Short mmCIF file of C-alpha atoms (C1' of nucleotides) in Angstrom, two decimals:
data_model
loop_
_atom_site.label_atom_id
_atom_site.label_comp_id
_atom_site.label_asym_id
_atom_site.label_seq_id
_atom_site.Cartn_x
_atom_site.Cartn_y
_atom_site.Cartn_z
CA MET A 1255 1.83 -50.18 30.56
CA SER A 1256 4.56 -46.72 31.16
CA VAL A 1257 4.74 -43.88 29.76
CA TYR A 1258 6.61 -44.72 26.94
CA ASP A 1259 4.56 -47.41 25.66
CA ILE A 1260 1.46 -44.41 25.88
CA LEU A 1261 3.17 -41.79 23.74
CA LYS A 1262 4.35 -45.15 21.15
CA GLU A 1263 1.15 -46.27 20.80
CA ARG A 1264 -0.42 -43.31 20.82
CA GLY A 1265 1.04 -42.73 18.06
CA PHE A 1266 3.24 -39.59 19.39
CA ILE A 1267 6.39 -41.03 19.48
CA GLU A 1268 9.17 -39.55 16.10
CA GLN A 1269 12.34 -40.38 17.06
CA VAL A 1270 15.27 -41.25 19.85
CA THR A 1271 18.46 -41.34 20.92
CA HIS A 1272 18.38 -43.45 22.31
CA GLU A 1273 14.87 -46.00 22.56
CA LYS A 1274 16.51 -48.61 24.92
CA GLU A 1275 18.40 -46.76 27.53
CA VAL A 1276 15.36 -44.05 27.02
CA LYS A 1277 12.08 -46.19 27.25
CA GLU A 1278 14.40 -47.57 31.22
CA MET A 1279 14.52 -44.84 32.32
CA LEU A 1280 11.29 -44.27 31.85
CA GLU A 1281 10.31 -46.80 33.30
CA ASN A 1282 11.76 -47.46 36.35
CA GLU A 1283 13.33 -42.99 37.93
CA LYS A 1284 11.62 -40.95 37.95
CA VAL A 1285 12.92 -38.03 35.12
CA LYS A 1286 12.85 -34.97 34.92
CA PHE A 1287 12.29 -33.26 31.45
CA TYR A 1288 11.84 -30.52 29.53
CA ILE A 1289 10.36 -28.88 26.21
CA GLY A 1290 11.03 -25.66 24.76
CA PHE A 1291 7.93 -22.72 23.92
CA ASP A 1292 9.30 -19.68 22.63
CA PRO A 1293 7.02 -16.34 23.32
CA THR A 1294 6.69 -15.25 19.92
CA ALA A 1295 3.14 -14.64 20.11
CA ASP A 1296 0.82 -13.34 23.40
CA SER A 1297 -0.37 -17.06 23.88
CA LEU A 1298 0.35 -20.59 22.44
CA HIS A 1299 -1.92 -21.86 19.49
CA VAL A 1300 -3.09 -25.60 19.16
CA GLY A 1301 0.48 -26.23 17.47
CA HIS A 1302 2.26 -25.92 20.84
CA PHE A 1303 -0.72 -27.65 22.56
CA ILE A 1304 -0.03 -31.26 21.85
CA GLN A 1305 3.85 -31.32 23.73
CA ILE A 1306 1.61 -29.59 26.95
CA ILE A 1307 -0.43 -33.13 25.98
CA VAL A 1308 3.29 -34.70 26.03
CA MET A 1309 3.59 -32.61 29.62
CA LYS A 1310 0.53 -33.81 31.01
CA HIS A 1311 1.03 -38.28 29.78
CA MET A 1312 4.58 -37.41 31.48
CA GLN A 1313 3.30 -35.85 34.42
CA ASN A 1314 0.99 -38.22 35.09
CA ALA A 1315 3.51 -40.75 34.92
CA GLY A 1316 5.72 -38.95 37.86
CA HIS A 1317 7.57 -37.82 36.06
CA ILE A 1318 8.88 -33.87 35.89
CA PRO A 1319 8.16 -31.58 33.26
CA ILE A 1320 10.35 -28.42 32.88
CA ALA A 1321 8.18 -25.92 31.22
CA LEU A 1322 11.33 -23.60 29.14
CA VAL A 1323 9.71 -20.47 27.87
CA GLY A 1324 12.29 -19.08 25.52
CA GLY A 1325 13.08 -15.87 26.55
CA GLY A 1326 16.49 -16.41 25.53
CA THR A 1327 16.04 -17.43 22.19
CA ALA A 1328 13.02 -15.71 21.07
CA LYS A 1329 15.64 -13.43 20.22
CA ILE A 1330 17.90 -15.25 18.06
CA GLY A 1331 14.67 -16.65 16.32
CA ASP A 1332 14.34 -20.74 16.04
CA PRO A 1333 15.07 -20.56 12.22
CA SER A 1334 13.55 -24.45 11.69
CA GLY A 1335 10.84 -25.41 9.11
CA LYS A 1336 11.59 -21.25 8.55
CA THR A 1337 12.31 -19.96 4.99
CA ASP A 1338 12.91 -16.59 5.65
CA MET A 1339 14.23 -15.44 9.07
CA ARG A 1340 11.32 -13.59 11.76
CA LYS A 1341 10.25 -10.62 12.25
CA MET A 1342 13.15 -9.73 15.67
CA LEU A 1343 10.51 -8.96 18.67
CA GLU A 1344 11.95 -6.05 20.54
CA ASN A 1345 12.92 -7.09 24.04
CA ASN A 1346 9.77 -5.71 26.31
CA THR A 1347 6.47 -7.32 23.74
CA LEU A 1348 9.18 -11.13 24.64
CA ASP A 1349 8.72 -10.22 28.08
CA GLU A 1350 5.25 -10.04 28.72
CA ASN A 1351 4.51 -12.59 25.32
CA ALA A 1352 7.18 -14.96 28.34
CA LYS A 1353 4.32 -13.86 31.45
CA ALA A 1354 1.37 -15.17 29.16
CA ILE A 1355 2.68 -17.73 27.75
CA GLY A 1356 3.89 -18.54 31.27
CA ASN A 1357 0.67 -18.20 32.82
CA GLN A 1358 -1.26 -20.53 30.15
CA ILE A 1359 0.61 -23.68 31.09
CA SER A 1360 0.64 -23.38 34.48
CA LYS A 1361 -2.96 -23.33 34.49
CA TYR A 1362 -2.86 -27.04 32.64
CA LEU A 1363 0.33 -28.85 34.44
CA VAL A 1364 1.06 -28.35 38.13
CA LEU A 1365 4.33 -26.74 37.68
CA ASP A 1366 5.14 -25.37 41.48
CA GLY A 1367 8.58 -26.08 41.29
CA GLU A 1368 8.66 -29.11 42.40
CA LYS A 1369 5.95 -31.66 40.74
CA GLY A 1370 6.31 -29.39 38.16
CA ILE A 1371 8.79 -26.43 36.95
CA LEU A 1372 8.46 -23.04 35.63
CA GLU A 1373 11.76 -21.45 34.04
CA ASN A 1374 12.88 -18.74 31.19
CA ASN A 1375 16.44 -19.27 29.42
CA ALA A 1376 16.71 -15.44 29.09
CA ASN A 1377 17.84 -16.38 33.34
CA TRP A 1378 20.72 -17.19 32.23
CA LEU A 1379 21.04 -16.72 27.96
CA ASP A 1380 21.08 -12.76 28.44
CA ASN A 1381 23.80 -12.31 30.21
CA LEU A 1382 26.09 -14.96 28.81
CA ASN A 1383 29.43 -13.37 28.36
CA TYR A 1384 30.34 -13.85 24.36
CA ILE A 1385 33.93 -14.51 25.40
CA ASP A 1386 33.15 -16.97 27.82
CA PHE A 1387 30.28 -18.58 26.12
CA LEU A 1388 32.85 -19.50 22.83
CA ARG A 1389 35.76 -21.01 24.85
CA ALA A 1390 33.10 -23.07 27.11
CA VAL A 1391 30.56 -24.18 24.52
CA GLY A 1392 31.79 -22.70 20.98
CA SER A 1393 34.27 -24.96 21.54
CA LYS A 1394 32.15 -27.90 21.02
CA PHE A 1395 30.71 -27.68 18.49
CA SER A 1396 31.49 -28.57 14.84
CA VAL A 1397 30.31 -25.96 12.06
CA ASN A 1398 31.10 -28.72 9.38
CA ARG A 1399 27.94 -31.03 11.45
CA MET A 1400 26.07 -28.08 11.37
CA LEU A 1401 26.07 -27.69 8.33
CA GLU A 1402 24.51 -30.51 8.18
CA ALA A 1403 21.28 -30.05 10.22
CA GLU A 1404 18.24 -30.62 8.60
CA CYS A 1405 17.02 -27.40 10.27
CA PHE A 1406 19.17 -25.35 8.13
CA LYS A 1407 19.02 -26.75 5.10
CA SER A 1408 15.85 -25.05 3.42
CA ARG A 1409 18.02 -22.23 4.30
CA MET A 1410 20.78 -22.70 3.09
CA GLN A 1411 19.97 -21.15 -0.16
CA ASN A 1412 18.06 -18.44 0.69
CA GLY A 1413 19.99 -17.10 3.14
CA LEU A 1414 21.23 -18.20 6.94
CA SER A 1415 22.27 -14.74 9.75
CA PHE A 1416 24.63 -15.80 12.16
CA LEU A 1417 22.19 -14.41 14.70
CA GLU A 1418 19.94 -17.64 13.92
CA PHE A 1419 22.75 -20.33 13.36
CA ASN A 1420 22.87 -19.38 16.71
CA TYR A 1421 19.91 -20.57 17.25
CA MET A 1422 21.05 -24.26 17.62
CA ILE A 1423 24.09 -23.53 20.54
CA MET A 1424 21.66 -21.41 22.39
CA GLN A 1425 19.60 -23.94 22.61
CA GLY A 1426 21.44 -26.89 22.75
CA TYR A 1427 22.91 -25.29 25.72
CA ASP A 1428 19.36 -24.63 27.47
CA PHE A 1429 19.98 -28.40 27.98
CA LEU A 1430 23.01 -27.94 29.80
CA GLU A 1431 21.53 -25.59 31.65
CA LEU A 1432 19.29 -27.22 32.43
CA ASN A 1433 21.04 -30.61 33.45
CA ARG A 1434 22.49 -28.14 35.98
CA ARG A 1435 20.73 -26.62 37.93
CA TYR A 1436 17.98 -29.49 37.80
CA ASN A 1437 19.58 -32.83 36.95
CA CYS A 1438 16.74 -32.47 34.04
CA LYS A 1439 18.45 -35.60 31.15
CA LEU A 1440 15.57 -35.62 28.49
CA GLN A 1441 14.18 -32.73 26.01
CA LEU A 1442 11.59 -33.21 24.18
CA GLY A 1443 9.94 -31.28 21.09
CA GLY A 1444 8.49 -31.55 18.26
CA ASN A 1445 10.42 -33.21 14.64
CA ASP A 1446 11.31 -29.78 13.29
CA GLN A 1447 13.38 -29.67 16.58
CA TRP A 1448 15.56 -32.46 15.96
CA SER A 1449 18.34 -31.78 15.46
CA ASN A 1450 18.55 -28.46 18.34
CA ILE A 1451 17.88 -31.71 20.32
CA ILE A 1452 20.76 -34.36 20.05
CA ALA A 1453 22.93 -30.42 19.84
CA GLY A 1454 22.29 -30.68 23.20
CA ALA A 1455 22.77 -34.17 24.52
CA ASN A 1456 25.63 -33.36 22.74
CA LEU A 1457 26.71 -30.97 24.25
CA ILE A 1458 25.92 -32.95 27.61
CA ARG A 1459 28.39 -35.33 26.77
CA LYS A 1460 31.35 -33.56 25.79
CA SER A 1461 31.09 -30.68 28.41
CA ASP A 1462 30.21 -32.60 31.70
CA ARG A 1463 30.68 -36.78 30.27
CA LYS A 1464 27.06 -37.43 31.62
CA SER A 1465 24.36 -38.65 29.20
CA ALA A 1466 20.97 -36.29 28.10
CA TYR A 1467 18.80 -37.83 26.20
CA GLY A 1468 15.89 -36.43 23.42
CA LEU A 1469 12.73 -37.78 21.86
CA THR A 1470 10.79 -36.25 19.46
CA PHE A 1471 6.79 -36.26 18.37
CA THR A 1472 5.23 -35.85 15.35
CA LEU A 1473 4.24 -32.42 14.41
CA LEU A 1474 0.69 -32.08 14.15
CA THR A 1475 0.18 -32.57 10.97
CA THR A 1476 -3.85 -32.94 8.00
CA SER A 1477 -3.59 -35.46 5.96
CA ALA A 1478 -2.45 -33.45 3.79
CA GLY A 1479 0.62 -32.39 4.89
CA GLN A 1480 -0.55 -29.24 6.77
CA LYS A 1481 0.47 -27.38 10.25
CA MET A 1482 -2.96 -27.48 11.49
CA GLY A 1483 -4.54 -25.47 13.60
CA LYS A 1484 -4.51 -22.98 11.72
CA THR A 1485 -7.39 -21.18 9.53
CA GLU A 1486 -7.63 -18.23 7.49
CA LYS A 1487 -7.25 -16.28 10.60
CA GLY A 1488 -4.55 -16.97 11.36
CA ALA A 1489 -3.08 -19.26 14.48
CA LEU A 1490 -6.37 -21.22 16.74
CA TRP A 1491 -5.50 -20.25 19.85
CA ILE A 1492 -5.66 -21.57 23.44
CA ASP A 1493 -7.02 -17.49 24.83
CA LYS A 1494 -9.96 -17.62 24.13
CA ASP A 1495 -9.80 -13.93 23.84
CA LYS A 1496 -8.19 -15.09 20.96
CA THR A 1497 -10.26 -17.63 19.26
CA SER A 1498 -13.33 -18.30 20.67
CA PRO A 1499 -14.04 -21.95 22.46
CA PHE A 1500 -16.87 -22.21 19.77
CA GLU A 1501 -14.77 -21.31 16.68
CA LEU A 1502 -11.48 -24.33 18.68
CA PHE A 1503 -14.70 -26.73 18.40
CA GLN A 1504 -15.93 -26.41 14.92
CA TYR A 1505 -12.38 -26.39 13.35
CA PHE A 1506 -11.98 -30.19 15.45
CA ARG A 1507 -15.41 -30.78 14.95
CA ASN A 1508 -14.49 -30.44 10.90
CA VAL A 1509 -11.74 -31.71 10.47
CA SER A 1510 -11.70 -34.76 7.73
CA ASP A 1511 -12.02 -38.38 8.37
CA VAL A 1512 -9.03 -39.75 7.53
CA ASP A 1513 -7.47 -37.18 10.77
CA VAL A 1514 -10.21 -38.61 13.34
CA GLU A 1515 -8.34 -40.91 14.42
CA LYS A 1516 -4.80 -39.57 14.83
CA VAL A 1517 -6.71 -36.84 16.54
CA LEU A 1518 -8.40 -37.66 19.02
CA LYS A 1519 -5.49 -40.48 20.14
CA LEU A 1520 -2.84 -36.95 20.38
CA LEU A 1521 -5.32 -34.72 21.47
CA THR A 1522 -7.66 -35.71 24.13
CA PHE A 1523 -7.30 -38.07 26.76
CA LEU A 1524 -9.34 -41.01 26.00
CA PRO A 1525 -8.09 -44.50 26.16
CA LEU A 1526 -7.57 -46.19 23.05
CA ASP A 1527 -10.40 -48.59 22.21
CA GLU A 1528 -12.49 -45.86 23.70
CA ILE A 1529 -11.22 -44.46 20.15
CA GLU A 1530 -10.76 -47.40 18.09
CA LYS A 1531 -14.73 -47.75 18.88
CA LEU A 1532 -15.75 -44.72 18.11
CA VAL A 1533 -13.70 -44.49 14.74
CA ASN A 1534 -14.39 -47.72 13.67
CA VAL A 1535 -18.12 -47.37 11.73
CA GLU A 1536 -19.55 -47.07 8.30
CA GLY A 1537 -20.15 -43.66 6.41
CA ASN A 1538 -22.20 -40.27 8.03
CA GLU A 1539 -21.40 -41.91 11.56
CA ILE A 1540 -18.11 -40.79 11.44
CA ASN A 1541 -19.61 -37.36 13.04
CA LYS A 1542 -19.99 -38.66 16.54
CA ALA A 1543 -16.45 -38.91 16.51
CA LYS A 1544 -15.69 -35.56 15.63
CA GLU A 1545 -18.15 -34.50 17.58
CA VAL A 1546 -16.13 -36.54 20.81
CA LEU A 1547 -12.93 -35.07 19.41
CA ALA A 1548 -13.71 -31.83 19.38
CA TYR A 1549 -15.83 -31.81 22.51
CA GLU A 1550 -13.04 -33.50 24.73
CA PHE A 1551 -10.68 -30.90 23.13
CA THR A 1552 -12.11 -28.04 24.38
CA LYS A 1553 -12.37 -29.42 27.59
CA ILE A 1554 -9.11 -29.77 28.18
CA VAL A 1555 -8.25 -26.21 27.04
CA HIS A 1556 -11.11 -24.54 27.89
CA GLY A 1557 -12.70 -26.38 30.85
CA LYS A 1558 -16.14 -28.23 30.46
CA ASP A 1559 -18.61 -25.21 30.70
CA GLU A 1560 -17.45 -23.83 27.86
CA ALA A 1561 -17.71 -26.69 25.97
CA ASP A 1562 -20.54 -28.11 26.66
CA LYS A 1563 -21.91 -24.06 25.84
CA ALA A 1564 -19.85 -24.99 22.30
CA LEU A 1565 -21.24 -28.78 22.04
CA GLU A 1566 -25.31 -27.04 22.45
CA ALA A 1567 -24.22 -24.72 20.47
CA ALA A 1568 -23.91 -26.70 17.74
CA ARG A 1569 -25.74 -29.15 17.96
CA ALA A 1570 -27.87 -25.47 18.24
CA LEU A 1571 -27.07 -24.35 14.02
CA PHE A 1572 -26.87 -27.68 12.51
CA GLY A 1573 -28.72 -30.66 14.17
CA GLY A 1574 -31.87 -29.04 14.70
CA GLY A 1575 -31.02 -28.39 19.12
CA LYS A 1576 -32.70 -25.25 20.35
CA ASN A 1577 -30.17 -23.66 23.16
CA GLU A 1578 -28.72 -20.97 20.54
CA GLU A 1579 -27.53 -19.16 23.64
CA ASN A 1580 -23.80 -20.00 23.04
CA ILE A 1581 -23.41 -19.45 19.63
CA PRO A 1582 -20.90 -16.00 18.90
CA SER A 1583 -23.35 -12.55 19.27
CA THR A 1584 -22.93 -9.03 18.77
CA GLU A 1585 -24.35 -6.47 20.16
CA PHE A 1586 -25.58 -3.01 18.79
CA ASP A 1587 -27.27 0.06 19.15
CA SER A 1588 -30.84 0.00 17.80
CA SER A 1589 -30.54 3.24 16.24
CA LEU A 1590 -28.95 1.30 13.75
CA PHE A 1591 -30.84 -0.13 12.11
CA GLU A 1592 -34.06 2.35 11.85
CA ASP A 1593 -35.14 3.68 8.51
CA ASP A 1594 -33.28 2.09 5.63
CA GLY A 1595 -31.62 -0.24 8.09
CA TYR A 1596 -27.48 -1.07 8.38
CA GLU A 1597 -25.56 -2.24 5.15
CA ILE A 1598 -24.99 -6.08 5.82
CA ARG A 1599 -21.49 -6.08 4.35
CA LYS A 1600 -19.62 -3.27 7.40
CA ILE A 1601 -22.20 -5.32 9.51
CA LEU A 1602 -20.06 -8.69 8.16
CA VAL A 1603 -16.65 -6.43 8.98
CA ASP A 1604 -17.85 -4.73 12.48
CA ILE A 1605 -18.45 -9.01 13.34
CA GLY A 1606 -14.95 -9.65 11.85
CA ILE A 1607 -16.52 -12.14 9.46
CA CYS A 1608 -14.82 -9.92 6.94
CA SER A 1609 -11.97 -8.23 6.50
CA THR A 1610 -12.59 -4.99 3.92
CA PHE A 1611 -15.92 -4.10 2.75
CA SER A 1612 -15.50 -5.90 -0.49
CA GLU A 1613 -14.64 -8.59 1.28
CA GLY A 1614 -18.37 -8.49 2.70
CA LYS A 1615 -19.06 -7.63 -1.12
CA ARG A 1616 -17.75 -10.56 -2.42
CA LEU A 1617 -19.12 -12.27 -0.55
CA ILE A 1618 -22.72 -11.10 -0.49
CA GLN A 1619 -21.95 -11.03 -4.80
CA SER A 1620 -21.70 -14.46 -4.99
CA GLY A 1621 -23.83 -15.96 -2.53
CA GLY A 1622 -22.62 -16.51 1.15
CA VAL A 1623 -23.86 -14.32 2.49
CA TYR A 1624 -27.41 -15.25 4.46
CA LEU A 1625 -29.42 -13.48 6.54
CA ASN A 1626 -32.62 -15.95 9.08
CA ASP A 1627 -31.85 -18.65 6.57
CA GLU A 1628 -32.39 -15.91 3.77
CA ARG A 1629 -29.29 -15.91 1.45
CA VAL A 1630 -29.18 -11.74 0.71
CA LYS A 1631 -29.55 -11.91 -2.83
CA GLU A 1632 -27.66 -7.91 -3.27
CA PHE A 1633 -24.87 -6.42 -2.57
CA TYR A 1634 -26.09 -3.04 -1.08
CA SER A 1635 -28.62 -4.74 1.34
CA ALA A 1636 -29.09 -3.41 4.62
CA LEU A 1637 -30.04 -5.15 8.75
CA SER A 1638 -33.22 -3.41 9.01
CA LEU A 1639 -35.75 -3.17 12.46
CA LYS A 1640 -38.24 -5.51 10.81
CA ASP A 1641 -35.57 -8.19 9.56
CA PHE A 1642 -35.07 -8.47 13.98
CA LYS A 1643 -37.34 -10.98 15.86
CA ASP A 1644 -37.48 -10.94 20.55
CA GLY A 1645 -34.36 -8.16 18.84
CA GLU A 1646 -32.07 -10.99 17.47
CA ALA A 1647 -31.08 -11.76 14.25
CA MET A 1648 -29.07 -14.55 12.75
CA ILE A 1649 -26.31 -13.93 9.52
CA ARG A 1650 -24.53 -16.55 8.49
CA LYS A 1651 -21.65 -17.32 5.96
CA GLY A 1652 -21.36 -20.42 3.51
CA LYS A 1653 -22.20 -22.86 5.91
CA LYS A 1654 -20.50 -23.05 8.98
CA VAL A 1655 -20.30 -19.47 10.69
CA TYR A 1656 -22.67 -17.95 12.25
CA HIS A 1657 -22.73 -15.04 14.46
CA LYS A 1658 -26.23 -13.70 15.52
CA ILE A 1659 -26.94 -9.49 16.00
CA ILE A 1660 -28.43 -8.57 19.29
CA ILE A 1661 -30.17 -5.15 19.75
CA LYS A 1662 -28.55 -3.26 22.83
CA LYS A 1663 -31.41 -3.06 25.66
"C1'" G B 509 36.35 -6.13 -1.23
"C1'" G B 510 36.18 -7.24 -6.72
"C1'" A B 511 32.44 -9.96 -10.81
"C1'" G B 512 27.75 -11.75 -11.37
"C1'" G B 513 21.92 -12.88 -10.22
"C1'" G B 514 18.23 -11.55 -7.97
"C1'" G B 515 14.16 -9.05 -3.79
"C1'" U B 516 6.75 -9.15 -8.39
"C1'" U B 517 0.16 -9.29 -5.04
"C1'" C B 518 -0.82 -14.75 0.95
"C1'" C B 519 2.95 -18.32 -1.26
"C1'" C B 520 5.92 -20.61 -4.87
"C1'" G B 521 6.09 -18.47 -9.77
"C1'" A B 522 6.07 -15.34 -14.55
"C1'" G B 523 6.41 -9.98 -16.94
"C1'" C B 524 10.81 -6.72 -18.29
"C1'" G B 525 8.01 0.83 -21.43
"C1'" G B 526 1.40 1.27 -23.22
"C1'" C B 527 -2.41 -4.32 -24.21
"C1'" C B 528 -0.76 -5.16 -15.58
"C1'" A B 529 -4.12 -5.44 -10.21
"C1'" A B 530 -0.08 -7.57 -13.10
"C1'" A B 531 0.09 -14.96 -16.28
"C1'" G B 532 0.19 -19.67 -14.04
"C1'" G B 533 0.45 -23.09 -10.57
"C1'" G B 534 -0.80 -23.59 -4.50
"C1'" G B 535 -3.77 -21.56 -0.77
"C1'" G B 536 -8.34 -19.04 1.67
"C1'" U B 537 -13.41 -17.73 0.58
"C1'" G B 538 -18.44 -18.49 -1.92
"C1'" G B 539 -21.40 -21.89 -5.17
"C1'" A B 540 -22.76 -27.42 -6.94
"C1'" C B 541 -22.86 -31.97 -5.37
"C1'" U B 542 -23.18 -34.49 -0.12
"C1'" G B 543 -22.27 -36.51 6.20
"C1'" U B 544 -20.56 -29.54 9.43
"C1'" A B 545 -15.94 -35.69 5.31
"C1'" A B 546 -13.57 -36.31 1.46
"C1'" A B 547 -12.86 -35.78 -3.86
"C1'" U B 548 -14.47 -33.44 -8.00
"C1'" C B 549 -16.77 -28.92 -10.87
"C1'" C B 550 -17.77 -23.49 -10.75
"C1'" A B 551 -16.89 -19.02 -8.95
"C1'" U B 552 -13.50 -15.77 -6.06
"C1'" U B 553 -9.48 -13.61 -4.37
"C1'" G B 554 -5.34 -5.48 -4.54
"C1'" U B 555 -8.89 -1.18 -1.84
"C1'" C B 556 -13.54 2.26 -1.93
"C1'" A B 557 -17.67 2.92 -5.21
"C1'" G B 558 -24.15 1.33 -8.19
"C1'" A B 559 -18.84 -0.71 -13.17
"C1'" G B 560 -15.34 4.05 -12.45
"C1'" A B 561 -11.89 6.04 -9.49
"C1'" C B 562 -7.98 5.29 -5.49
"C1'" U B 563 -3.08 2.45 -3.75
"C1'" U B 564 0.07 -1.88 -5.15
"C1'" C B 565 6.09 -5.24 -7.42
"C1'" G B 566 12.41 -4.37 -1.95
"C1'" A B 567 12.70 1.97 -0.41
"C1'" A B 568 13.73 7.25 -2.31
"C1'" G B 569 14.66 10.00 -6.15
"C1'" G B 570 14.73 10.68 -11.52
"C1'" U B 571 13.42 10.22 -17.91
"C1'" U B 572 9.52 9.91 -20.35
"C1'" C B 573 2.76 11.92 -22.87
"C1'" G B 574 2.94 6.58 -20.07
"C1'" A B 575 7.35 2.69 -15.98
"C1'" A B 576 6.70 -3.83 -12.30
"C1'" U B 577 9.07 -2.79 -16.84
"C1'" C B 578 14.40 2.66 -18.40
"C1'" C B 579 18.49 5.91 -14.63
"C1'" U B 580 20.51 7.27 -9.88
"C1'" U B 581 21.31 6.29 -5.42
"C1'" C B 582 20.32 2.92 -1.35
"C1'" U B 583 18.66 -1.49 1.43
"C1'" C B 584 18.76 -6.78 2.42
"C1'" C B 585 19.72 -11.97 -0.55
"C1'" C B 586 22.47 -16.19 -3.43
"C1'" U B 587 26.57 -17.79 -6.45
"C1'" C B 588 31.37 -17.47 -7.37
"C1'" C B 589 36.11 -14.76 -6.62
"C1'" A B 590 39.43 -12.92 -2.34
#
RNA sequence: GGAGGGGUUCCCGAGCGGCCAAAGGGGGUGGACUGUAAAUCCAUUGUCAGAGACUUCGAAGGUUCGAAUCCUUCUCCCUCCA
């Protein structure tokens, strides 16, 4: 079975420029393809990860991925799917981000220059000569056409700067450049990248009279149509210092029933018949599938050790297990808890469960905070030494968020 | 460059001198119900404080006892004209 069929079967594929040709190409040759990642933050998040999974599928099938970090394009800002112009980032931040993201991607794919390649489009975009560029590339684009593009639609009302208007051209040029440098013939991306991808493929046809193809994948959304991987704190990051493996695990442990099958197919490598078995169950049996999903995905992102720990921690908290070692925790100096103790709403802020005291207070008042499984009644309640057992106390927010308070030895 | 219309709290969107920390919806969070699901219902959603204070309505000034609401300048966006 070809990768194309695998991707199709698992529900990745959304749009293809030339289905027949792409399919044949993937069946008959080693194809160099690329996916771009703009370094708008110092880590990738779950929404990006689906692209990495795709690249792995492709690499496993013997194709050669080019992971393109958009150090150049990020200076422009992709208007796709945005209603407002993005904040402009400083050049040095972008450089650091680009480095961090390059490192992350390298953890998941072989990018040795042979089986896979890591590139940065700043290498060719930064020093473009405006006039030369306009003559060579700008002449190949029709503004009329561009204005029709889906990715600009939402911006026709809210305003689109010329800077951002050029994003499509830059991305198109990337494809041309990669085609020339590496003979890259295929660009993949999320479905929001469709316009940008065809821009590149068309540019290659027009400039060099060569064929190039594009293929887009479904975006990771919930059944409600919202982007998956967003939490109240923001994105779910791949960097474990930004989002702990336990948090990542819990997020997927808690996806809606209707999304489980889709996400298992997209974010894990489990065979389809196995997924089938997990999902075709009655009522709360589906929880097993969710656990598998959470475990498998955490394993892919953070490795087996971290996944095991997260699984154990989750079972300890929700399944009556014993091993509570891996639950998120924070150490405090014992002197804080002497006498009247230390106010719980302040602890909530310290351990990052709330961002302000007011929020902590509200949370307690609405009955959402528990100390050692007992609901905290007063918003000014404090945590004092008598609440600790073996130097530990458990704070819980709502039903699912646990945090251990440990006395520093 | 000219004419007109706008920038409101996480988002959309009312308000157009006091009753406005600002309607309504969305989203978030908590509670009830459950299966660590969905749906539903209730509460909550600026900060700090044992209920009173402090900072918000693009920015800076001004008028007024009092401004998100009026005036001035600046800035950004939209529409039409050039």
